[in-house]
Tab-separated table of C-alpha atoms in Angstrom:
chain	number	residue	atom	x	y	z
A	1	UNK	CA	-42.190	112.856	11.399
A	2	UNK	CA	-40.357	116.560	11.783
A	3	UNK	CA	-43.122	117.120	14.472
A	4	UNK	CA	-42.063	113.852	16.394
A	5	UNK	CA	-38.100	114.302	16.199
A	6	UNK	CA	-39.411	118.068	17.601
A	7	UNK	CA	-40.456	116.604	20.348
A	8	UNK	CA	-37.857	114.661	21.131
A	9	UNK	CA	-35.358	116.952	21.395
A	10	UNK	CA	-36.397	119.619	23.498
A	11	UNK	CA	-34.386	119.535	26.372
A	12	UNK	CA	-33.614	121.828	29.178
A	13	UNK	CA	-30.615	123.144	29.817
A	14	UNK	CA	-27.601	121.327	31.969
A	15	UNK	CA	-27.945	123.040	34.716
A	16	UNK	CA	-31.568	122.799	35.474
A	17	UNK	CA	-31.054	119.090	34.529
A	18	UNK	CA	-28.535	118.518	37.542
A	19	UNK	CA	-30.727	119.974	39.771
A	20	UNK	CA	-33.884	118.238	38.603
A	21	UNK	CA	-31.878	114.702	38.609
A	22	UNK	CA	-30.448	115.414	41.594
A	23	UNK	CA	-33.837	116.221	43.115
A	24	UNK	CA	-35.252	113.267	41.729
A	25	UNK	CA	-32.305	111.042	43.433
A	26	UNK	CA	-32.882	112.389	46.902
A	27	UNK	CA	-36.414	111.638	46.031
A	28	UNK	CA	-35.996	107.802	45.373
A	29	UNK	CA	-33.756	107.329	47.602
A	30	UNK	CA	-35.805	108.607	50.552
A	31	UNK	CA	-38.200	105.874	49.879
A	32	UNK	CA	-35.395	103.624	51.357
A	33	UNK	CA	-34.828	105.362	54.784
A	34	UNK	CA	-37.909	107.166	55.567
A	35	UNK	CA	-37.283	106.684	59.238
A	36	UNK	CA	-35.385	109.472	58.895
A	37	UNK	CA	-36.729	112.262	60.491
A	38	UNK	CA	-34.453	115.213	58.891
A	39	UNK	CA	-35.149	113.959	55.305
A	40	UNK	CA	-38.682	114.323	56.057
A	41	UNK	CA	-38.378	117.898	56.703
A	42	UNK	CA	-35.722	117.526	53.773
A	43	UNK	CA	-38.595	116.592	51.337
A	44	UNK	CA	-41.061	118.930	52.340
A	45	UNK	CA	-38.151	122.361	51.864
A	46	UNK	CA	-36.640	120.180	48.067
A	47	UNK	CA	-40.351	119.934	46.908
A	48	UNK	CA	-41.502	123.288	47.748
A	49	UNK	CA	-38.234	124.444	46.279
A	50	UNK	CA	-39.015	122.958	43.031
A	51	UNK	CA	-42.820	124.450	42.802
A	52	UNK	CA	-41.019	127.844	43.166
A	53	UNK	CA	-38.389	127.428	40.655
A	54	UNK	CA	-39.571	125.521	38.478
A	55	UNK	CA	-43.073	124.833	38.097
A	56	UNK	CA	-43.974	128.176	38.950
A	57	UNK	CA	-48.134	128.558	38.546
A	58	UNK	CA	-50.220	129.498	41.622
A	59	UNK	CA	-52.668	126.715	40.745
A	60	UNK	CA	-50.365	123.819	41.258
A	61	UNK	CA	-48.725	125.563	44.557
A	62	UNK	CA	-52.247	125.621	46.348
A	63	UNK	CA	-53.304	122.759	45.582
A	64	UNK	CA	-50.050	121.626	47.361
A	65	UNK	CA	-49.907	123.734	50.039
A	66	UNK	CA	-52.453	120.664	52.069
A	67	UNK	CA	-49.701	117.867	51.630
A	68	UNK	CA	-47.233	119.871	52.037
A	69	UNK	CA	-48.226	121.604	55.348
A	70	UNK	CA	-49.138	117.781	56.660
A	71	UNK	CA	-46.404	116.199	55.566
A	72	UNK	CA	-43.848	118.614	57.772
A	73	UNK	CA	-46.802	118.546	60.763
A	74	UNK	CA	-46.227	115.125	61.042
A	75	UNK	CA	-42.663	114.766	60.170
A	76	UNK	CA	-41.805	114.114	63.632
A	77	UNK	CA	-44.400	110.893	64.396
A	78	UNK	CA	-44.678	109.248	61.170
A	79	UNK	CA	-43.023	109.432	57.312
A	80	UNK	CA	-46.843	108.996	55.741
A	81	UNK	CA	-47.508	111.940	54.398
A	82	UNK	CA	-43.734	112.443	53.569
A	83	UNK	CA	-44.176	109.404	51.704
A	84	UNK	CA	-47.075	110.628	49.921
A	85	UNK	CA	-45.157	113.802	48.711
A	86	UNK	CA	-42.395	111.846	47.549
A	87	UNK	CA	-44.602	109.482	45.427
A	88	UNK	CA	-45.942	112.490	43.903
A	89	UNK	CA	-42.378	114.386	43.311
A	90	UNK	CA	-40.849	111.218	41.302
A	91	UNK	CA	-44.254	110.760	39.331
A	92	UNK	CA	-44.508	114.436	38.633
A	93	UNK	CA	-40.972	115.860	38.014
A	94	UNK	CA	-40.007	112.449	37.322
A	95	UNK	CA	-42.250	112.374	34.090
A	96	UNK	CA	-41.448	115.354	32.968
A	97	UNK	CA	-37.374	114.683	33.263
A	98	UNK	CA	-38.130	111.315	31.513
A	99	UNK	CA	-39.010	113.423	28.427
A	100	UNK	CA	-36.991	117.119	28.825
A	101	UNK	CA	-33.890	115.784	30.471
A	102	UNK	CA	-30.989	114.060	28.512
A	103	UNK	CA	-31.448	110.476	28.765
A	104	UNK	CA	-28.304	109.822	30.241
A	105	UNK	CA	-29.219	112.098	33.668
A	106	UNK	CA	-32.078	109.833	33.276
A	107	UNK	CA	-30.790	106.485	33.311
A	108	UNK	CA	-28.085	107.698	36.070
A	109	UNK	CA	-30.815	108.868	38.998
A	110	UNK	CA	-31.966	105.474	39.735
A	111	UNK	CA	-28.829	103.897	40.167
A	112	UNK	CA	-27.705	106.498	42.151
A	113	UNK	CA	-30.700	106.151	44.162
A	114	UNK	CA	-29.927	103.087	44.978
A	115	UNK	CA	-26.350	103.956	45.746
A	116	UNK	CA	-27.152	106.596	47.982
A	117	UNK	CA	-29.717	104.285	50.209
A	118	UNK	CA	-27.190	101.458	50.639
A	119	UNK	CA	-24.632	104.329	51.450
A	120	UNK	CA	-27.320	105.487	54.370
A	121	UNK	CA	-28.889	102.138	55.344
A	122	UNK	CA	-26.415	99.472	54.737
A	123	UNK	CA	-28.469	97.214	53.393
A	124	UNK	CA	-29.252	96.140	49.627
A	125	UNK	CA	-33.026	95.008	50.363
A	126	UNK	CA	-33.766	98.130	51.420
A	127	UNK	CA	-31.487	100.521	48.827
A	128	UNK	CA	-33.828	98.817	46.117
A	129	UNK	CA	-36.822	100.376	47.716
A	130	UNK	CA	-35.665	103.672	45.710
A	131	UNK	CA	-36.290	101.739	42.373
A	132	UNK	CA	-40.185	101.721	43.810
A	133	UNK	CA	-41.471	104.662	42.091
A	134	UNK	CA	-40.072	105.097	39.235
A	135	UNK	CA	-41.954	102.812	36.867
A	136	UNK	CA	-44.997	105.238	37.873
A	137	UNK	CA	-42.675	108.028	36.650
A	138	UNK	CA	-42.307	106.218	32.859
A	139	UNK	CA	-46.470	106.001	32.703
A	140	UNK	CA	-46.622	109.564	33.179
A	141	UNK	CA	-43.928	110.516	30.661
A	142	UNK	CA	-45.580	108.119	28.316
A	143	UNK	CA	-48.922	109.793	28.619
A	144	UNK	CA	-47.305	113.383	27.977
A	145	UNK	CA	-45.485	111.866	24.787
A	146	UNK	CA	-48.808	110.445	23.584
A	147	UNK	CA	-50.340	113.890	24.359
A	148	UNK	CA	-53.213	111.773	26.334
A	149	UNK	CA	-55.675	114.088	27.633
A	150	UNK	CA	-55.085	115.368	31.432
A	151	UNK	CA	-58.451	112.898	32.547
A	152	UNK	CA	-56.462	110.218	30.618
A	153	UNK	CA	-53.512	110.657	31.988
A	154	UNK	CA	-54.250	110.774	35.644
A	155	UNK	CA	-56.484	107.362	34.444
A	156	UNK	CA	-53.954	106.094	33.474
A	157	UNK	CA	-51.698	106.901	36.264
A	158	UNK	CA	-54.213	105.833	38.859
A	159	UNK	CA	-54.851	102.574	36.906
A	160	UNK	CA	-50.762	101.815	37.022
A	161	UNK	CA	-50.723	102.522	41.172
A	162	UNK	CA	-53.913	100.611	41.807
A	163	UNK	CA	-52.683	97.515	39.732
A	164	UNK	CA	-49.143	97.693	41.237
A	165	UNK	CA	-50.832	98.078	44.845
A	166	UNK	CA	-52.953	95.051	44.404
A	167	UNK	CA	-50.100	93.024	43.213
A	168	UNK	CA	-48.210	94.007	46.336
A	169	UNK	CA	-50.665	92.766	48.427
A	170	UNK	CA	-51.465	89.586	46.736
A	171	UNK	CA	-48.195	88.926	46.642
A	172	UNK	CA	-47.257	89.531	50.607
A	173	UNK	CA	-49.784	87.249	51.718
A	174	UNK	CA	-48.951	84.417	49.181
A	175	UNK	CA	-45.780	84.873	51.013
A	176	UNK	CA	-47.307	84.866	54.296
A	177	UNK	CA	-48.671	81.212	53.072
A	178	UNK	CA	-52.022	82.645	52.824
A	179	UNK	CA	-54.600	82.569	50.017
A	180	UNK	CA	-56.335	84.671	47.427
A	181	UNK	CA	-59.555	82.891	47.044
A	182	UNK	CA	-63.591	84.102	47.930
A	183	UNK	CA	-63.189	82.609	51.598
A	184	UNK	CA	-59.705	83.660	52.372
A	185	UNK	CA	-61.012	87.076	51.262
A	186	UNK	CA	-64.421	86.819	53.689
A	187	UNK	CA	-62.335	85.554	56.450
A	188	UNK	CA	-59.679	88.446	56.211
A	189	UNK	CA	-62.758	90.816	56.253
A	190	UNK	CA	-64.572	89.209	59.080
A	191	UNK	CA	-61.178	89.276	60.864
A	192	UNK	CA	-60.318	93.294	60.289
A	193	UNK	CA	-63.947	94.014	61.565
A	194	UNK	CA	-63.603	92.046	64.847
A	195	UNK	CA	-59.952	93.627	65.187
A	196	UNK	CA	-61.533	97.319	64.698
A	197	UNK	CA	-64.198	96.308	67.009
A	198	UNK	CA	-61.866	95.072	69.619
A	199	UNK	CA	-59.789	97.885	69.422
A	200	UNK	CA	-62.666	100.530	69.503
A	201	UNK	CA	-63.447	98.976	72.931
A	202	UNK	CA	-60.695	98.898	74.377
A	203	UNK	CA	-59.852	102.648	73.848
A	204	UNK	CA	-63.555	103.121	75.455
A	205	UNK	CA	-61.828	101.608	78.533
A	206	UNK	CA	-58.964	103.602	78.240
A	207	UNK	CA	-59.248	106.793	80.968
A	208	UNK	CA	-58.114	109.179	78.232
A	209	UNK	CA	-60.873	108.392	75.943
A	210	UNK	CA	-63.675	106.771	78.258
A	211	UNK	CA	-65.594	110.463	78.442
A	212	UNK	CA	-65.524	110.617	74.751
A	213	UNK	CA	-66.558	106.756	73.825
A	214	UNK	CA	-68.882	105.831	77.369
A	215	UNK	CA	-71.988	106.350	75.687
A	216	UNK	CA	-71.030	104.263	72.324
A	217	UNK	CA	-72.893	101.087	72.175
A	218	UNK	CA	-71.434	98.186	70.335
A	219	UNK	CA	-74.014	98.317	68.014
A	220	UNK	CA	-72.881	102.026	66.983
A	221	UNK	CA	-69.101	100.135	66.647
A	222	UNK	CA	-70.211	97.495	64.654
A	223	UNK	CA	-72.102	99.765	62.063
A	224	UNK	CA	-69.503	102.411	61.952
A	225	UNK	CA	-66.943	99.415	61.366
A	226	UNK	CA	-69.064	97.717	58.486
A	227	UNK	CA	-69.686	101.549	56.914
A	228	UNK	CA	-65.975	101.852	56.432
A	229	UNK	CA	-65.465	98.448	55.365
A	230	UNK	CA	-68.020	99.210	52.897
A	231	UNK	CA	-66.229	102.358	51.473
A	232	UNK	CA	-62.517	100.515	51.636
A	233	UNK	CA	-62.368	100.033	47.646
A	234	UNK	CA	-63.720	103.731	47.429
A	235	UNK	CA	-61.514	104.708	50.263
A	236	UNK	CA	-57.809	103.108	48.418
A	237	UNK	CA	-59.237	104.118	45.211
A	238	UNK	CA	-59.424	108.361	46.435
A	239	UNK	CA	-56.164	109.098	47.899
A	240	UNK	CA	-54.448	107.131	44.781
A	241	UNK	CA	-57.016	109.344	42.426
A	242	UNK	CA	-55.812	112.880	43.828
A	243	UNK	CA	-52.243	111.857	44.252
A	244	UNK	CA	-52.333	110.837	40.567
A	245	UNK	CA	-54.015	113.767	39.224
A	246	UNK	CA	-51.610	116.273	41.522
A	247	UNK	CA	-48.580	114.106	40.106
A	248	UNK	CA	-49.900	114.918	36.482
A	249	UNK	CA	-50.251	118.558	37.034
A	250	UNK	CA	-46.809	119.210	37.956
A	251	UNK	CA	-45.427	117.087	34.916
A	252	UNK	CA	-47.918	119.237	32.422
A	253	UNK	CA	-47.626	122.680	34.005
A	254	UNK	CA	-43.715	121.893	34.364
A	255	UNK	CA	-43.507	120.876	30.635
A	256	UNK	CA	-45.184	124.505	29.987
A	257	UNK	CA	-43.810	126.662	32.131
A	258	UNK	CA	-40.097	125.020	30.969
A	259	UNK	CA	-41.249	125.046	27.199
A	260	UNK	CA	-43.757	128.042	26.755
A	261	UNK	CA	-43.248	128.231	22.361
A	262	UNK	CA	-44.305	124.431	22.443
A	263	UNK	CA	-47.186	124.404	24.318
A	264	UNK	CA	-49.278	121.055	25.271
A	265	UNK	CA	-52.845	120.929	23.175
A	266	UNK	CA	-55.452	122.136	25.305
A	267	UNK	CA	-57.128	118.942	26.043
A	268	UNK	CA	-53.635	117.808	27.726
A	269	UNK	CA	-54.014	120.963	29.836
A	270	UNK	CA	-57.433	121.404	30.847
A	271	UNK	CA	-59.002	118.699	33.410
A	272	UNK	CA	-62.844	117.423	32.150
A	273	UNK	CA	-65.386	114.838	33.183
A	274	UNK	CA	-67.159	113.155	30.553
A	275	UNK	CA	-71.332	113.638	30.682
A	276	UNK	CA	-70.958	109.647	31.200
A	277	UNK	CA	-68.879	110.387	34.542
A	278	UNK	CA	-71.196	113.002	34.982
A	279	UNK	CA	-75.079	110.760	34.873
A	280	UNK	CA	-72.861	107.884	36.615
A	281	UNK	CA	-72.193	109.679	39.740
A	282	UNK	CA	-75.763	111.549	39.893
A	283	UNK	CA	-77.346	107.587	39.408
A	284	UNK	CA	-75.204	106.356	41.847
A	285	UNK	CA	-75.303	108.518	44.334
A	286	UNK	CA	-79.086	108.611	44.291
A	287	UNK	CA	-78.899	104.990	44.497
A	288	UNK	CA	-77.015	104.901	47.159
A	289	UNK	CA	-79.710	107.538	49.331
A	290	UNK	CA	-82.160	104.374	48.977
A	291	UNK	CA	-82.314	102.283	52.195
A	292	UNK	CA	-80.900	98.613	52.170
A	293	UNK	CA	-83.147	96.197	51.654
A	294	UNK	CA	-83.042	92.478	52.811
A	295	UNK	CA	-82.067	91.063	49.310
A	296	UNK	CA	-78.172	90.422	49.465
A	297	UNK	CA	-78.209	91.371	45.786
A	298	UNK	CA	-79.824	94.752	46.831
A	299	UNK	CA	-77.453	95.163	49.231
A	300	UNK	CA	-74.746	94.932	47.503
A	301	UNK	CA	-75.703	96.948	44.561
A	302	UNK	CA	-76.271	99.647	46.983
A	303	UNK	CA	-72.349	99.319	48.209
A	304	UNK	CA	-71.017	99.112	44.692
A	305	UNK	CA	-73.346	102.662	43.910
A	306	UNK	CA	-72.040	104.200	47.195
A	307	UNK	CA	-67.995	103.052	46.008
A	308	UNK	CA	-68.709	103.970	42.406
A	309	UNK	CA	-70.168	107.756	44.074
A	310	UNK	CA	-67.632	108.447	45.957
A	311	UNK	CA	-64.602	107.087	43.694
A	312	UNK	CA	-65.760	109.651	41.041
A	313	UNK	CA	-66.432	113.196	43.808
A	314	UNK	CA	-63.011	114.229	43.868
A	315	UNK	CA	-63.226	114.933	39.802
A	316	UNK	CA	-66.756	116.564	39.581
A	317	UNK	CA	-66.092	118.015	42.882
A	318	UNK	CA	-62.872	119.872	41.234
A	319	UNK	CA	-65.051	120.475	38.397
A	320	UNK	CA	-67.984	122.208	40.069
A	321	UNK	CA	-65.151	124.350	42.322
A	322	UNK	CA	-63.803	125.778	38.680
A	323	UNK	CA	-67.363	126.221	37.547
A	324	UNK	CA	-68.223	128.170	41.088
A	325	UNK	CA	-64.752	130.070	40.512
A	326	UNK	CA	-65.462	131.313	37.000
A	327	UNK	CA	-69.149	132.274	37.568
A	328	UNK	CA	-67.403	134.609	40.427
A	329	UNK	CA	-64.676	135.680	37.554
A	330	UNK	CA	-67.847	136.963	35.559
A	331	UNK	CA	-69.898	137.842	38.195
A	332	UNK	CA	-72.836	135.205	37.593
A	333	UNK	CA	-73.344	133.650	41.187
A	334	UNK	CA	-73.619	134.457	45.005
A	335	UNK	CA	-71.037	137.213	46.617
A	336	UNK	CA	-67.485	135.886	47.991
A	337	UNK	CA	-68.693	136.477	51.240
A	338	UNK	CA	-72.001	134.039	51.178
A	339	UNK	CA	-70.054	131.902	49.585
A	340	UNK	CA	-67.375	131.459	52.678
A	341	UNK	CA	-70.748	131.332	55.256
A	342	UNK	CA	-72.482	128.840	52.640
A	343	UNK	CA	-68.901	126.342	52.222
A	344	UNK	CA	-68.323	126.810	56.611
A	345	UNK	CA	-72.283	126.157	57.422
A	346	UNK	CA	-72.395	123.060	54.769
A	347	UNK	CA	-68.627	122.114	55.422
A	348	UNK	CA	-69.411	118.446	56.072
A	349	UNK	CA	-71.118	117.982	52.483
A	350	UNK	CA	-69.165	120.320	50.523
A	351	UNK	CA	-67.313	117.750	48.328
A	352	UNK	CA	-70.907	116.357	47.951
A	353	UNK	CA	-72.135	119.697	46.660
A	354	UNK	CA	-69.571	120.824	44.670
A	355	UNK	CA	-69.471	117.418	42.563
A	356	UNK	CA	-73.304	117.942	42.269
A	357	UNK	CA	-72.939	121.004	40.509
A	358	UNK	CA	-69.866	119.986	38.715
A	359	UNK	CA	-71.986	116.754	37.157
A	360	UNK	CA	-75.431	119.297	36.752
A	361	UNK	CA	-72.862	121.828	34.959
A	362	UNK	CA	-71.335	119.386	32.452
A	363	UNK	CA	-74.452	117.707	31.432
A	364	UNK	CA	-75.575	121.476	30.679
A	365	UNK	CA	-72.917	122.318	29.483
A	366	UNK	CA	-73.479	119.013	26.900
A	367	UNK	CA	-76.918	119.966	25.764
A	368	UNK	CA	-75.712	123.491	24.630
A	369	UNK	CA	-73.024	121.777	22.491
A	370	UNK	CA	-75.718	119.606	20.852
A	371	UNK	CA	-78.347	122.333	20.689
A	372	UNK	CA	-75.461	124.354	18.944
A	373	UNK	CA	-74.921	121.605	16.529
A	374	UNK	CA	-78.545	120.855	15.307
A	375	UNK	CA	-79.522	123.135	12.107
């Protein structure tokens, strides 16, 4: 019970409070006028801002230099990747202010969130667009009370944006009068691919890209079109994965660096794949080297393997980089310099290779623990 109440009240101070809520409300509310093309920039400078003062770990900033760097590249032609780094701001700082900030800061940001995209856009629809992300912000703070584990926690993170996603869709095209069932779903497919197709050929007959696309056949279209329809579920699943798991670093390493005496238990701080993640992905990817087959069954185990593959890279691939780091640390592997020639020659299957020997080095690293165990 004393450890609980503990918990509870550790707060940060008032002023880094203001400036977190206040961060957090520019945040939200950007989610309502992204068209913006200032606040774009705006987001990228607050953000960065907040890694320097407050998060403060070398870690977190380069694995957030990529986003960051994209999202002011292409702050001029579109507010994606803006978007993107705002998702991962109020999921990240927001969890953390959730639990460190007083509650009434708390319960004020999203109202004036709101307040501030009506005062910008005029409209009410839209100012309610700044309430968007912060239920993703309570999972997070949730799953650093409960002390989940940092694979939990982005789990459960990525769970809570894939369900709410899915929702969102379902529900725009009930209100488009469409329908959810098997043949809606087939038809909607069938649809995409002849769109792709159709628009694949006409920028083949555009001047600017006819020297480029002359010499692709429609046949080359259609399987590069039914590849990535293929990897969609993989290809949603990924982006949501990483944003999740950077989103969860900044609310841990924040919650450390602002608390250092009450440090999070090392399993909340240290990123693992289990040995089941581990044989899963070496299966499935092995699986999904075999050619297809004329079974439908076949097929479409070989398309659930390739999903299930690629959905769990980005974690063994992170994995295998920190194994590949620390064998460098002790000076156990290849040079710096082969390495750079090895990652540039092999650049295309790097992930591939690095979530290789991320699954190879935790199933190792699982028989030593049981060797070590038996008398």
């Amino acid at each position: 019970m004393d450890e609980m109440q503990k918990r509870e009240t550790l707060r940060i101070p008032l002023a880094p409070s203001l400036l977190l809520t206040l961060a957090l409300v520019f945040f939200m509310a950007f989610c309502a006028f992204p068209e913006v093309i200032f606040c774009r920039y705006m987001v990228v400078l607050v953000f960065a801002l907040l890694l320097f003062l407050a998060v403060r770990s070398r870690l977190v900033t380069a694995l957030s230099i990529i986003p960051c760097v994209m999202a002011f590249l292409t702050a001029e032609s579109s507010p994606s990747f803006a978007l993107l780094l705002c998702a991962v701001a109020v999921i990240g700082y927001g969890g953390f202010a959730i639990t460190a900030v007083h509650p009434v800061l708390v319960a004020a940001a999203p109202l004036t969130a709101c307040l501030l995209g009506f005062a910008i856009t005029g409209e009410p629809t839209r100012a309610l667009f700044a309430l968007t992300l912060a239920p993703f912000a309570v999972v997070a703070a949730l799953s650093l009370r409960l002390r989940l584990s940092r694979t939990a926690s982005v789990a459960v993170v990525s769970a809570a944006l894939l369900a709410a996603l899915l929702l969102a869709m379902a529900f725009a095209v009930l209100a488009l009068g469409g329908s959810l069932s098997a043949d809606a779903i087939r038809d909607f497919v069938t649809s995409v691919k002849e769109m792709l197709i159709q628009e694949v050929a006409a920028l083949a007959e555009a001047a600017e890209f006819s020297a480029v696309l002359s010499g692709v056949t429609d046949e080359t279209v259609s399987t590069t079109v039914n590849s990535v329809l293929r990897l969609l579920p993989a290809m949603l699943i990924v982006p949501i994965e990483i944003l999740s798991y950077l989103a969860c670093l900044i609310t841990i390493t924040l919650r450390n660096t602002q608390f250092p005496k009450e440090k999070l238990p090392a399993r909340c701080r240290v990123f693992r794949m289990s040995p089941v993640s581990a044989v899963l992905f070496l299966v499935s990817f092995i699986l999904s080297l075999l050619p297809a087959g004329k079974s439908d069954a076949f097929g479409i185990a070989l398309i659930s393997a390739l999903n299930l593959a690629v959905i769990l890279m980005p974690g063994l691939a992170l994995c295998g980089a920190i194994r590949i780091f620390v064998s460098f640390r002790q000076k156990r592997a290849f040079s710096p310099i082969l390495l750079i020639i090895l990652c540039l020659w092999f650049s295309s299957l790097l992930p591939t290779i690095l979530a290789c020997v991320g699954a190879f080095g935790i199933l190792r690293t699982e028989k030593a623990r049981q060797n070590n165990q038996q008398p």
